[in-house]
Short mmCIF file of C-alpha atoms and ligand atoms in Angstrom, two decimals:
data_model
loop_
_atom_site.label_atom_id
_atom_site.label_comp_id
_atom_site.label_asym_id
_atom_site.label_seq_id
_atom_site.Cartn_x
_atom_site.Cartn_y
_atom_site.Cartn_z
CA MET C 1 94.26 5.91 152.49
CA ALA C 2 94.15 3.46 149.94
CA PHE C 3 95.74 0.35 150.36
CA SER C 4 97.05 0.88 147.08
CA LYS C 5 97.71 4.20 147.05
CA ILE C 6 100.72 3.39 150.14
CA ALA C 7 102.01 0.33 147.85
CA ALA C 8 102.85 3.09 145.15
CA LEU C 9 104.28 5.41 147.97
CA LEU C 10 106.14 2.86 149.24
CA ALA C 11 107.47 1.43 146.06
CA SER C 12 108.75 4.73 144.53
CA ALA C 13 110.13 5.62 147.83
CA THR C 14 111.84 2.30 147.64
CA MET C 15 113.57 3.09 144.13
CA VAL C 16 114.07 6.89 145.11
CA ALA C 17 116.34 5.30 147.79
CA GLY C 18 118.28 3.07 145.84
CA HIS C 19 120.57 5.73 144.34
CA GLY C 20 122.03 6.37 147.02
CA TYR C 21 124.90 8.60 147.90
CA VAL C 22 128.17 9.43 149.33
CA SER C 23 127.90 9.58 153.18
CA SER C 24 131.16 8.86 154.42
CA ILE C 25 135.17 8.55 152.90
CA VAL C 26 137.69 7.58 155.04
CA ALA C 27 141.26 9.27 154.60
CA ASN C 28 144.10 8.82 157.04
CA GLY C 29 142.39 6.51 159.19
CA GLN C 30 139.40 9.03 159.98
CA ASN C 31 135.94 8.62 159.07
CA TYR C 32 134.36 12.01 157.55
CA THR C 33 130.66 12.40 157.38
CA GLY C 34 129.99 13.57 154.02
CA TYR C 35 126.53 15.64 153.30
CA LEU C 36 123.56 13.50 154.32
CA VAL C 37 121.12 14.88 151.22
CA ASP C 38 118.59 12.82 152.45
CA GLN C 39 118.71 14.33 156.29
CA TYR C 40 120.85 17.89 155.66
CA SER C 41 118.37 18.91 153.12
CA TYR C 42 115.31 19.00 155.56
CA GLN C 43 117.16 21.20 158.48
CA ASP C 44 118.10 24.43 159.86
CA ASP C 45 121.41 24.37 160.46
CA PRO C 46 122.60 20.92 159.24
CA PRO C 47 126.20 19.91 160.47
CA LYS C 48 129.51 20.94 158.44
CA SER C 49 130.56 18.63 156.01
CA VAL C 50 133.53 17.79 154.43
CA GLY C 51 130.82 16.52 151.41
CA TRP C 52 129.58 19.59 149.14
CA SER C 53 125.89 20.27 149.78
CA THR C 54 123.07 19.50 146.86
CA THR C 55 119.61 19.95 146.54
CA ALA C 56 118.70 16.55 144.74
CA THR C 57 116.45 15.42 147.50
CA ASP C 58 115.43 12.53 145.40
CA LEU C 59 118.35 11.25 144.95
CA GLY C 60 118.52 12.15 141.62
CA PHE C 61 120.96 12.50 138.52
CA GLU C 62 121.77 15.04 136.11
CA GLU C 63 121.71 14.24 132.03
CA PRO C 64 123.46 14.77 129.26
CA SER C 65 121.29 17.71 128.51
CA GLU C 66 123.34 19.69 131.59
CA TYR C 67 126.58 18.76 130.31
CA SER C 68 127.91 22.37 129.85
CA ASP C 69 125.64 23.37 132.84
CA PRO C 70 127.10 24.24 136.23
CA ASN C 71 124.69 21.17 137.91
CA ILE C 72 127.15 18.77 136.09
CA ILE C 73 130.27 19.60 138.46
CA CYS C 74 129.23 19.31 141.99
CA HIS C 75 125.88 17.88 141.33
CA ARG C 76 122.85 19.66 141.87
CA ASN C 77 123.01 23.45 143.24
CA GLY C 78 126.12 21.99 144.75
CA LYS C 79 127.28 23.91 146.87
CA ASN C 80 131.20 23.82 148.36
CA GLY C 81 131.35 21.30 151.77
CA GLN C 82 132.61 23.22 154.98
CA LEU C 83 135.13 20.97 155.87
CA SER C 84 138.19 19.28 154.31
CA ALA C 85 139.70 15.43 154.97
CA GLU C 86 143.20 15.59 155.63
CA VAL C 87 145.20 12.55 153.54
CA LYS C 88 148.82 12.31 152.48
CA ALA C 89 149.54 11.77 148.82
CA GLY C 90 150.00 8.40 147.83
CA SER C 91 147.72 6.65 150.55
CA ASP C 92 144.11 5.46 149.28
CA VAL C 93 140.64 7.17 150.28
CA GLU C 94 137.68 4.85 151.43
CA ILE C 95 134.48 6.04 149.64
CA GLN C 96 131.01 4.87 151.54
CA TRP C 97 128.05 4.99 149.00
CA THR C 98 124.65 4.30 150.89
CA GLU C 99 123.57 1.70 148.46
CA TRP C 100 123.46 1.30 144.43
CA PRO C 101 120.60 -0.55 142.48
CA GLU C 102 122.50 -3.07 140.12
CA SER C 103 120.52 -2.38 137.43
CA HIS C 104 122.35 0.75 137.22
CA HIS C 105 125.63 -0.83 135.29
CA GLY C 106 128.31 1.64 134.27
CA PRO C 107 132.09 3.27 135.06
CA VAL C 108 133.07 4.54 138.18
CA ILE C 109 135.30 8.08 138.00
CA THR C 110 137.27 9.86 140.21
CA TYR C 111 138.58 13.25 139.67
CA LEU C 112 140.50 16.03 141.29
CA ALA C 113 140.69 19.51 141.15
CA SER C 114 142.89 21.76 142.77
CA CYS C 115 141.50 25.19 144.60
CA ASP C 116 144.33 27.06 145.15
CA GLY C 117 143.43 28.16 147.99
CA ASP C 118 140.44 27.34 150.32
CA CYS C 119 137.57 24.59 148.76
CA SER C 120 135.24 26.31 151.05
CA THR C 121 135.00 29.42 148.99
CA VAL C 122 136.28 28.46 145.69
CA ASP C 123 134.01 29.14 142.62
CA LYS C 124 132.97 25.44 140.87
CA THR C 125 133.30 26.52 137.81
CA LYS C 126 136.49 27.81 138.41
CA LEU C 127 137.73 24.45 139.08
CA GLU C 128 139.86 22.12 136.64
CA PHE C 129 139.70 18.54 137.64
CA PHE C 130 142.30 15.60 136.18
CA LYS C 131 141.40 12.16 136.43
CA ILE C 132 143.26 10.08 138.98
CA ASP C 133 141.01 6.65 138.48
CA ALA C 134 138.46 5.28 135.95
CA VAL C 135 137.19 1.86 135.56
CA GLY C 136 134.12 1.05 133.45
CA LEU C 137 133.65 -2.37 131.43
CA VAL C 138 135.45 -5.20 134.35
CA ASP C 139 133.81 -8.09 132.15
CA GLY C 140 132.00 -7.83 128.39
CA SER C 141 131.93 -11.15 128.08
CA ASN C 142 128.12 -11.50 129.38
CA VAL C 143 125.33 -8.93 128.51
CA PRO C 144 125.06 -6.20 129.95
CA GLY C 145 128.64 -7.11 131.34
CA THR C 146 130.17 -6.43 134.28
CA TRP C 147 131.07 -3.31 135.04
CA ALA C 148 133.01 -0.87 137.78
CA THR C 149 129.05 -0.15 139.81
CA ASP C 150 129.05 -4.41 139.98
CA LYS C 151 132.15 -4.10 141.86
CA LEU C 152 131.37 -1.08 144.09
CA ILE C 153 128.30 -3.46 145.41
CA ASN C 154 130.47 -6.16 145.78
CA ALA C 155 132.81 -4.50 148.05
CA GLY C 156 129.42 -2.93 150.48
CA ASN C 157 128.77 0.42 147.89
CA ARG C 158 132.44 1.21 148.50
CA TRP C 159 135.12 2.24 146.55
CA THR C 160 138.80 3.25 147.12
CA VAL C 161 140.52 5.80 145.10
CA THR C 162 144.94 6.27 145.76
CA ILE C 163 145.78 9.95 145.74
CA PRO C 164 148.42 9.73 143.35
CA SER C 165 151.93 10.91 145.33
CA SER C 166 152.97 13.24 143.10
CA ILE C 167 151.22 16.08 143.21
CA SER C 168 151.62 18.70 145.12
CA ALA C 169 150.05 19.37 148.59
CA GLY C 170 147.10 21.62 148.93
CA ASN C 171 143.26 21.74 149.00
CA TYR C 172 141.58 19.15 146.49
CA VAL C 173 138.21 18.77 145.17
CA MET C 174 137.65 15.06 145.07
CA ARG C 175 135.01 14.78 142.18
CA HIS C 176 133.68 10.89 142.48
CA GLU C 177 130.88 10.20 139.79
CA ILE C 178 128.76 6.90 138.69
CA ILE C 179 127.24 7.09 135.28
CA ALA C 180 124.34 4.59 135.08
CA LEU C 181 124.61 3.69 131.47
CA HIS C 182 121.28 1.23 131.70
CA SER C 183 119.40 3.88 129.30
CA ALA C 184 122.52 5.34 127.69
CA GLY C 185 121.48 3.56 124.42
CA GLN C 186 119.31 6.47 123.72
CA GLU C 187 120.55 10.12 123.53
CA ASN C 188 120.77 12.15 126.94
CA GLY C 189 119.73 8.64 128.53
CA ALA C 190 122.94 8.30 130.08
CA GLN C 191 122.66 9.39 133.83
CA ASN C 192 125.58 11.20 135.61
CA TYR C 193 125.80 11.14 140.01
CA PRO C 194 128.48 13.22 140.66
CA GLN C 195 129.92 13.36 144.48
CA CYS C 196 131.94 16.31 145.45
CA LEU C 197 133.80 16.42 148.94
CA ASN C 198 136.99 18.32 149.94
CA LEU C 199 140.12 16.66 150.65
CA LYS C 200 143.38 18.62 151.89
CA VAL C 201 146.98 16.94 150.68
CA THR C 202 149.69 16.74 152.51
CA GLY C 203 153.47 15.33 151.64
CA GLY C 204 152.94 14.67 147.68
CA GLY C 205 155.79 16.23 145.16
CA SER C 206 155.64 18.84 142.56
CA ASP C 207 152.90 17.95 139.94
CA GLU C 208 150.34 20.55 138.97
CA PRO C 209 148.22 18.57 136.36
CA GLU C 210 146.08 20.78 134.45
CA GLY C 211 142.36 20.13 134.36
CA THR C 212 139.33 20.03 132.67
CA LEU C 213 136.47 22.55 133.99
CA GLY C 214 133.35 20.21 135.25
CA GLU C 215 131.84 22.29 132.16
CA LYS C 216 133.82 20.54 129.68
CA LEU C 217 134.35 16.77 130.73
CA TYR C 218 131.68 15.30 128.73
CA THR C 219 129.55 15.52 125.59
CA LYS C 220 126.29 13.91 125.25
CA SER C 221 127.54 12.04 121.93
CA ASP C 222 130.88 11.01 123.72
CA LYS C 223 131.52 6.75 122.93
CA GLY C 224 131.51 6.37 126.14
CA ILE C 225 127.64 8.01 127.12
CA LEU C 226 126.20 7.37 123.99
CA VAL C 227 126.50 3.30 124.32
CA ASN C 228 124.34 0.51 124.51
CA ILE C 229 124.85 -2.07 127.51
CA TYR C 230 122.52 -4.82 126.15
CA THR C 231 124.75 -5.60 123.02
CA THR C 232 128.16 -7.64 123.58
CA LEU C 233 131.17 -5.21 124.18
CA SER C 234 134.55 -5.91 123.68
CA ASN C 235 135.30 -2.68 125.14
CA TYR C 236 134.79 0.28 126.74
CA VAL C 237 135.24 3.56 125.84
CA MET C 238 136.16 5.99 128.96
CA PRO C 239 134.62 9.45 128.75
CA GLY C 240 136.51 12.54 130.12
CA PRO C 241 140.27 13.72 129.92
CA ALA C 242 142.49 11.26 129.76
CA LEU C 243 143.90 9.51 133.16
CA TYR C 244 146.21 11.39 134.85
CA SER C 245 149.96 9.42 135.19
CA SER C 246 153.00 10.72 137.02
CA ASN C 247 155.80 10.89 134.64
C1 NAG J 1 132.32 5.63 158.73
O1 NAG J 1 131.56 4.94 159.68
C2 NAG J 1 130.34 4.31 158.97
C3 NAG J 1 129.50 4.27 160.69
O2 NAG J 1 130.37 3.31 161.75
C4 NAG J 1 130.70 3.89 158.38
O3 NAG J 1 129.15 3.16 158.17
C5 NAG J 1 131.01 3.67 157.49
O4 NAG J 1 131.03 2.80 156.34
C6 NAG J 1 132.93 4.38 157.65
N1 NAG J 1 132.61 4.91 156.22
C7 NAG J 1 134.10 4.66 155.18
C8 NAG J 1 134.47 5.27 154.06
O5 NAG J 1 134.16 3.49 155.72
CU1 CU J 2 117.36 4.95 138.71
#
């Protein structure tokens, strides 16, 4: 193979590797391996995981034209994780991404949806997601601003979410998502990287928050989806339903 061809392949491999995915979470002090999409997809009998499987082996994204398609729920052809990570309501879940490209600025958003039973068999199109954590623009004084993704990268490609202490015990799908906005100034330019993982929440209160179907979370013209980040922004309008808070 010609050297230039090898160089081009290496360059494209680097770009693909740059996107990352959730490779593990820590809950109640225990480290659970996620669905290792760049490995498990090529195995006949991959290990069971708390992470939902996807066919996004290119580590690619879903785009606004797919916001009413099931692929937006738990990424491309997302299929139920077979295991669950146990976590006490009110405690933190640590989420480890493999990597994230600095240029891909945007919000980091986390939802939960009750499985109302077993998350390993639940129909994802019936899951109703409520938002438990959302960080967007951290500092807009520079262009393109400091975003949640920059915070994630600085923390070692990690994110921490607190499971609300007020929700009732049970099985939940955690939908954790980065939306990259580097091309979002043009229609259909936002890039969604949703990751689903199963949690078994213990303790907790009695709240059963209402949620939103995955295919109803966003529209392509939402203020936080169709947005040019290369201008000075004084604020960023978080897309999706309002943040859940107990009362
Ligand atoms: C889980 O363990 C792996 C291997 O030690 C580590 O790289 C990763 O950061 C851990 N996950 C979390 C969320 O801390
Ligand atoms: Cu990219």
